[in-house]
Amino acid sequence: MSDRLTHAEWSDAVEDGDLLGQECPDCGKVQGTPKAACPDCGSRGLETVELPSEGTVYTETTIHVPPAPIEERGYQVVVVQLGDARVMGRLTDGEVDIGDSVSVSGFVEDHEGYVAPTFAAE
Ligand SMILES: [Zn+2]
């Protein structure tokens, strides 16, 4: 995989339970979502990499007043450290704290068709 990762390819992979990222060959930074260029050094030679499906919670928050038109209340959003990348997603059940282990549990699709991974506590 060397062609630049598109958002559609990233989303298809999420729906298959696989998380893809991009590694910068110039500075080594790994991104968890597709970018046109490395946000750190501007390199456009980003390489697609597979991210691990298990990681630890980097930070979390509970959404009590979601943006319209989401009607669900009290769901937890986590940023998960997966290898060298960080990926944001929803927690599917329970609650986690920073540093807890989680793994990819599926995905959610919003009203505009954007997908995001979901995570579950280990
Ligand atoms: Zn870079």
XYZ file of N, CA, C and O and ligand atoms in Angstrom:
489
model
N 0.848 -1.189 0.000
C 0.000 0.000 0.000
C 0.885 1.240 0.000
O 1.560 1.516 0.972
N 0.917 1.941 -1.102
C 1.740 3.146 -1.114
C 0.974 4.354 -1.640
O 1.397 5.480 -1.429
N -0.156 4.124 -2.349
C -0.933 5.274 -2.801
C -1.547 5.985 -1.606
O -1.858 5.371 -0.604
N -1.720 7.276 -1.738
C -2.222 8.048 -0.603
C -3.634 7.600 -0.221
O -4.503 7.434 -1.065
N -3.810 7.409 1.064
C -5.071 6.931 1.624
C -6.154 7.993 1.447
O -5.962 9.156 1.787
N -7.319 7.570 0.925
C -8.450 8.491 0.807
C -9.395 8.271 1.986
O -9.352 7.234 2.659
N -10.259 9.251 2.202
C -11.217 9.111 3.296
C -12.166 7.946 3.029
O -12.564 7.239 3.953
N -12.527 7.735 1.737
C -13.426 6.620 1.396
C -12.771 5.278 1.729
O -13.423 4.384 2.281
N -11.488 5.133 1.404
C -10.783 3.882 1.712
C -10.685 3.684 3.226
O -10.850 2.579 3.733
N -10.403 4.787 3.927
C -10.308 4.719 5.393
C -11.654 4.264 5.968
O -11.716 3.393 6.830
N -12.769 4.866 5.467
C -14.113 4.526 5.960
C -14.466 3.078 5.660
O -15.035 2.380 6.509
N -14.140 2.605 4.439
C -14.412 1.202 4.083
C -13.677 0.259 5.033
O -14.221 -0.760 5.461
N -12.449 0.611 5.364
C -11.665 -0.226 6.277
C -12.295 -0.235 7.667
O -12.400 -1.288 8.298
N -12.755 0.937 8.130
C -13.405 1.014 9.451
C -14.626 0.092 9.467
O -14.854 -0.639 10.438
N -15.408 0.101 8.370
C -16.593 -0.762 8.305
C -16.220 -2.239 8.325
O -17.020 -3.084 8.720
N -15.012 -2.558 7.889
C -14.513 -3.935 7.941
C -13.803 -4.254 9.258
O -13.263 -5.343 9.432
N -13.757 -3.272 10.161
C -13.115 -3.489 11.454
C -11.616 -3.244 11.450
O -10.926 -3.603 12.396
N -11.114 -2.665 10.354
C -9.676 -2.388 10.258
C -9.429 -0.882 10.327
O -10.113 -0.112 9.660
N -8.463 -0.494 11.104
C -8.102 0.919 11.175
C -6.814 1.152 10.397
O -5.814 0.473 10.611
N -6.904 2.106 9.478
C -5.728 2.465 8.689
C -5.227 3.832 9.135
O -6.004 4.694 9.555
N -3.948 4.007 9.031
C -3.345 5.295 9.335
C -2.327 5.635 8.265
O -2.200 4.926 7.266
N -1.638 6.741 8.482
C -0.615 7.162 7.540
C 0.661 7.470 8.311
O 0.633 8.211 9.292
N 1.743 6.888 7.830
C 3.030 7.144 8.449
C 3.846 8.064 7.553
O 3.913 7.863 6.334
N 4.446 9.065 8.178
C 5.263 10.022 7.429
C 6.676 9.465 7.283
O 7.339 9.181 8.287
N 7.143 9.297 6.033
C 8.490 8.748 5.840
C 9.581 9.741 6.219
O 10.732 9.350 6.406
N 9.219 11.006 6.343
C 10.232 12.026 6.635
C 10.433 12.266 8.127
O 11.551 12.400 8.592
N 9.326 12.328 8.885
C 9.494 12.596 10.327
C 9.023 11.443 11.207
O 9.223 11.471 12.419
N 8.368 10.434 10.606
C 7.983 9.259 11.376
C 6.667 9.350 12.106
O 6.230 8.389 12.732
N 5.988 10.511 12.039
C 4.698 10.652 12.718
C 3.651 9.758 12.061
O 3.655 9.583 10.842
N 2.747 9.198 12.881
C 1.677 8.367 12.357
C 0.346 9.047 12.663
O 0.073 9.409 13.813
N -0.474 9.221 11.628
C -1.789 9.837 11.769
C -2.846 8.741 11.768
O -2.717 7.753 11.053
N -3.916 8.961 12.529
C -4.979 7.968 12.585
C -6.096 8.182 11.591
O -6.971 7.337 11.454
N -6.096 9.314 10.901
C -7.111 9.589 9.879
C -6.410 10.175 8.659
O -5.327 10.749 8.791
N -6.987 10.008 7.469
C -6.296 10.429 6.251
C -6.049 11.934 6.178
O -6.930 12.731 6.496
N -4.874 12.275 5.765
C -4.490 13.678 5.562
C -3.800 13.781 4.203
O -3.219 12.825 3.717
N -3.878 14.969 3.614
C -3.217 15.193 2.331
C -1.713 15.330 2.521
O -0.935 15.007 1.626
N -1.315 15.816 3.688
C 0.103 16.006 3.962
C 0.335 15.830 5.451
O -0.582 15.938 6.252
N 1.572 15.563 5.807
C 1.915 15.412 7.217
C 1.687 16.739 7.937
O 2.258 17.759 7.548
N 0.839 16.746 9.007
C 0.602 18.005 9.717
C 1.832 18.505 10.473
O 1.900 19.669 10.830
N 2.810 17.632 10.675
C 4.001 18.049 11.410
C 5.075 18.647 10.511
O 5.677 19.652 10.854
N 5.330 18.005 9.364
C 6.449 18.493 8.536
C 6.034 18.835 7.114
O 6.849 19.314 6.340
N 4.753 18.579 6.759
C 4.281 18.970 5.432
C 4.599 17.983 4.333
O 4.236 18.213 3.175
N 5.258 16.862 4.649
C 5.592 15.872 3.631
C 4.325 15.320 2.981
O 3.319 15.090 3.643
N 4.371 15.098 1.663
C 3.219 14.533 0.956
C 3.443 13.065 0.614
O 2.640 12.477 -0.093
N 4.510 12.486 1.112
C 4.813 11.091 0.784
C 4.261 10.088 1.776
O 4.870 9.060 2.022
N 3.100 10.385 2.366
C 2.564 9.554 3.443
C 2.270 8.137 2.984
O 1.712 7.919 1.918
N 2.647 7.184 3.818
C 2.455 5.763 3.529
C 1.296 5.225 4.359
O 1.216 5.484 5.560
N 0.415 4.438 3.726
C -0.691 3.832 4.455
C -0.180 2.689 5.320
O 0.591 1.851 4.860
N -0.609 2.678 6.570
C -0.211 1.606 7.492
C -1.450 1.083 8.206
O -2.447 1.797 8.354
N -1.396 -0.173 8.623
C -2.474 -0.730 9.444
C -2.191 -0.418 10.896
O -1.071 -0.603 11.370
N -3.215 0.047 11.596
C -3.064 0.345 13.011
C -3.500 -0.864 13.824
O -4.361 -1.631 13.395
N -2.932 -1.024 15.018
C -3.383 -2.121 15.880
C -4.849 -1.923 16.274
O -5.334 -0.794 16.305
N -5.551 -3.010 16.568
C -6.963 -2.908 16.935
C -7.143 -2.776 18.444
O -8.258 -2.666 18.927
N -6.037 -2.800 19.168
C -6.113 -2.625 20.623
C -5.189 -1.493 21.020
O -4.111 -1.325 20.441
N -5.636 -0.723 22.014
C -4.813 0.385 22.473
C -5.251 0.847 23.840
O -5.980 0.134 24.544
N -4.808 2.040 24.208
C -5.171 2.578 25.517
C -5.830 3.941 25.348
O -5.547 4.672 24.385
N -6.701 4.266 26.296
C -7.426 5.535 26.239
C -6.458 6.681 26.530
O -5.848 6.732 27.602
N -6.323 7.563 25.545
C -5.457 8.739 25.704
C -6.222 9.840 26.434
O -5.695 10.482 27.329
N -7.469 10.053 26.047
C -8.343 10.975 26.744
C -9.776 10.591 26.446
O -10.038 9.828 25.512
N -10.696 11.078 27.265
C -12.101 10.706 27.076
C -12.991 11.835 27.548
O -12.578 12.665 28.344
N -14.219 11.849 27.058
C -15.214 12.794 27.540
C -16.586 12.170 27.353
O -16.771 11.308 26.500
N -17.524 12.594 28.169
C -18.896 12.108 28.034
C -19.757 13.231 27.467
O -19.730 14.359 27.972
N -20.478 12.910 26.389
C -21.284 13.915 25.691
C -22.697 13.906 26.262
O -23.457 12.962 26.036
N -23.029 14.959 26.992
C -24.386 15.066 27.553
C -25.285 15.931 26.676
O -26.507 15.809 26.717
N -24.692 16.849 25.919
C -25.475 17.715 25.028
C -24.849 17.610 23.633
O -23.986 18.394 23.272
N -25.278 16.588 22.877
C -24.660 16.355 21.573
C -25.119 17.378 20.535
O -26.148 18.027 20.721
N -24.344 17.508 19.461
C -24.773 18.385 18.370
C -26.008 17.814 17.688
O -26.162 16.599 17.597
N -26.906 18.694 17.233
C -28.079 18.244 16.480
C -27.591 17.549 15.223
O -26.567 17.950 14.675
N -28.274 16.531 14.700
C -29.550 15.982 15.170
C -29.381 14.738 16.051
O -30.319 13.968 16.182
N -28.250 14.539 16.668
C -28.056 13.369 17.521
C -28.942 13.503 18.756
O -28.918 14.542 19.435
N -29.722 12.475 19.023
C -30.648 12.555 20.152
C -30.146 11.792 21.370
O -30.650 11.983 22.469
N -29.161 10.924 21.131
C -28.617 10.143 22.239
C -27.923 11.072 23.247
O -27.357 12.089 22.885
N -28.004 10.707 24.524
C -27.369 11.496 25.579
C -26.436 10.609 26.400
O -26.698 9.423 26.570
N -25.386 11.220 26.919
C -24.547 10.532 27.876
C -23.647 9.451 27.295
O -23.296 8.505 27.968
N -23.255 9.594 26.030
C -22.326 8.604 25.470
C -20.891 9.102 25.625
O -20.635 10.297 25.722
N -19.977 8.167 25.670
C -18.580 8.500 25.922
C -17.784 8.464 24.620
O -17.889 7.514 23.843
N -17.030 9.527 24.409
C -16.139 9.615 23.258
C -14.714 9.484 23.783
O -14.359 10.087 24.795
N -13.929 8.659 23.090
C -12.561 8.412 23.533
C -11.573 8.715 22.408
O -11.890 8.563 21.232
N -10.410 9.174 22.787
C -9.280 9.227 21.864
C -8.352 8.109 22.320
O -7.929 8.081 23.476
N -8.112 7.169 21.396
C -7.364 5.961 21.744
C -5.980 5.998 21.090
O -5.849 6.303 19.905
N -4.996 5.696 21.889
C -3.631 5.563 21.372
C -3.482 4.155 20.824
O -3.518 3.173 21.576
N -3.353 4.047 19.502
C -3.199 2.751 18.836
C -1.810 2.729 18.218
O -1.574 3.342 17.181
N -0.894 2.079 18.869
C 0.483 2.146 18.393
C 0.962 3.585 18.467
O 0.858 4.224 19.521
N 1.415 4.131 17.334
C 1.918 5.500 17.313
C 0.859 6.519 16.925
O 1.140 7.711 16.842
N -0.366 6.056 16.649
C -1.412 6.966 16.184
C -2.494 7.145 17.249
O -2.649 6.307 18.140
N -3.229 8.228 17.131
C -4.392 8.445 17.988
C -5.633 8.538 17.121
O -5.625 9.209 16.093
N -6.685 7.826 17.561
C -7.923 7.761 16.798
C -9.083 8.067 17.734
O -9.144 7.556 18.847
N -10.021 8.902 17.263
C -11.192 9.228 18.064
C -12.332 8.304 17.691
O -12.517 7.959 16.523
N -13.092 7.881 18.684
C -14.249 7.035 18.413
C -15.175 7.036 19.609
O -14.937 7.719 20.603
N -16.238 6.261 19.483
C -17.216 6.144 20.562
C -16.976 4.897 21.370
O -16.551 3.882 20.832
N -17.288 4.978 22.646
C -17.256 3.783 23.469
C -18.627 3.128 23.357
O -19.653 3.811 23.457
N -18.663 1.814 23.127
C -19.958 1.167 22.884
C -20.715 0.861 24.167
O -21.928 0.860 24.171
N -20.050 0.564 25.236
C -20.780 0.366 26.488
C -19.833 0.528 27.659
O -18.619 0.445 27.503
N -20.397 0.787 28.820
C -19.582 0.987 30.006
C -18.866 2.325 29.959
O -19.167 3.194 29.140
N -17.930 2.480 30.856
C -17.138 3.705 30.903
C -15.679 3.327 31.082
O -15.364 2.298 31.667
N -14.804 4.153 30.557
C -13.369 3.903 30.718
C -12.698 5.166 31.235
O -13.239 6.260 31.130
N -11.526 4.994 31.778
C -10.708 6.112 32.218
C -9.453 6.169 31.368
O -9.098 5.197 30.693
N -8.776 7.284 31.451
C -7.504 7.459 30.752
C -6.551 6.332 31.165
O -6.425 6.028 32.355
N -5.931 5.708 30.161
C -4.984 4.631 30.419
C -5.575 3.239 30.353
O -4.844 2.259 30.305
N -6.920 3.152 30.343
C -7.548 1.829 30.255
C -7.334 1.215 28.872
O -7.232 1.926 27.873
N -7.306 -0.109 28.817
C -7.166 -0.815 27.544
C -8.521 -0.956 26.863
O -9.510 -1.300 27.510
N -8.537 -0.689 25.571
C -9.761 -0.852 24.776
C -9.401 -1.507 23.452
O -8.238 -1.511 23.041
N -10.423 -2.068 22.798
C -10.203 -2.619 21.466
C -11.344 -2.192 20.557
O -12.437 -1.831 21.011
N -11.068 -2.233 19.255
C -12.074 -1.853 18.262
C -13.247 -2.815 18.360
O -13.057 -4.032 18.399
N -14.478 -2.270 18.425
C -15.654 -3.121 18.578
C -16.615 -3.001 17.405
O -17.601 -3.721 17.340
N -16.369 -2.111 16.493
C -17.281 -1.926 15.356
C -17.191 -0.497 14.861
O -16.122 0.107 14.909
N -18.327 0.027 14.394
C -18.322 1.410 13.901
C -19.717 2.007 14.018
O -20.702 1.287 14.163
N -19.769 3.311 14.004
C -21.041 4.027 13.932
C -21.018 4.875 12.673
O -19.952 5.264 12.186
N -22.220 5.133 12.143
C -22.348 5.967 10.958
C -23.286 7.102 11.305
O -24.372 6.857 11.859
N -22.887 8.328 11.024
C -23.756 9.446 11.383
C -24.760 9.741 10.268
O -24.783 9.073 9.241
N -25.601 10.755 10.490
C -26.683 11.057 9.543
C -26.160 11.493 8.183
O -26.885 11.483 7.202
N -24.899 11.889 8.116
C -24.330 12.286 6.824
C -23.509 11.160 6.188
O -22.884 11.355 5.149
N -23.516 9.988 6.834
C -22.817 8.852 6.256
C -21.356 8.739 6.653
O -20.642 7.886 6.140
N -20.911 9.623 7.546
C -19.528 9.509 8.012
C -19.433 8.405 9.053
O -20.282 8.318 9.933
N -18.414 7.585 8.927
C -18.248 6.501 9.888
C -17.127 6.834 10.874
O -16.216 7.596 10.564
N -17.254 6.260 12.058
C -16.212 6.383 13.074
C -16.125 5.041 13.782
O -17.138 4.363 13.950
N -14.922 4.652 14.188
C -14.802 3.377 14.908
C -15.429 3.472 16.291
O -15.541 4.559 16.863
N -15.844 2.325 16.802
C -16.271 2.249 18.197
C -15.283 1.363 18.938
O -14.629 0.498 18.346
N -15.200 1.606 20.242
C -14.263 0.858 21.080
C -15.000 0.272 22.273
O -16.023 0.802 22.701
N -14.478 -0.824 22.795
C -15.023 -1.444 24.001
C -13.891 -1.694 24.969
O -12.756 -1.972 24.559
N -14.210 -1.598 26.259
C -13.204 -1.882 27.281
C -12.769 -3.331 27.157
O -13.565 -4.209 26.826
N -11.505 -3.583 27.429
C -10.966 -4.958 27.370
C -11.493 -5.793 28.504
O -11.588 -5.337 29.612
Zn 6.187 14.384 8.720
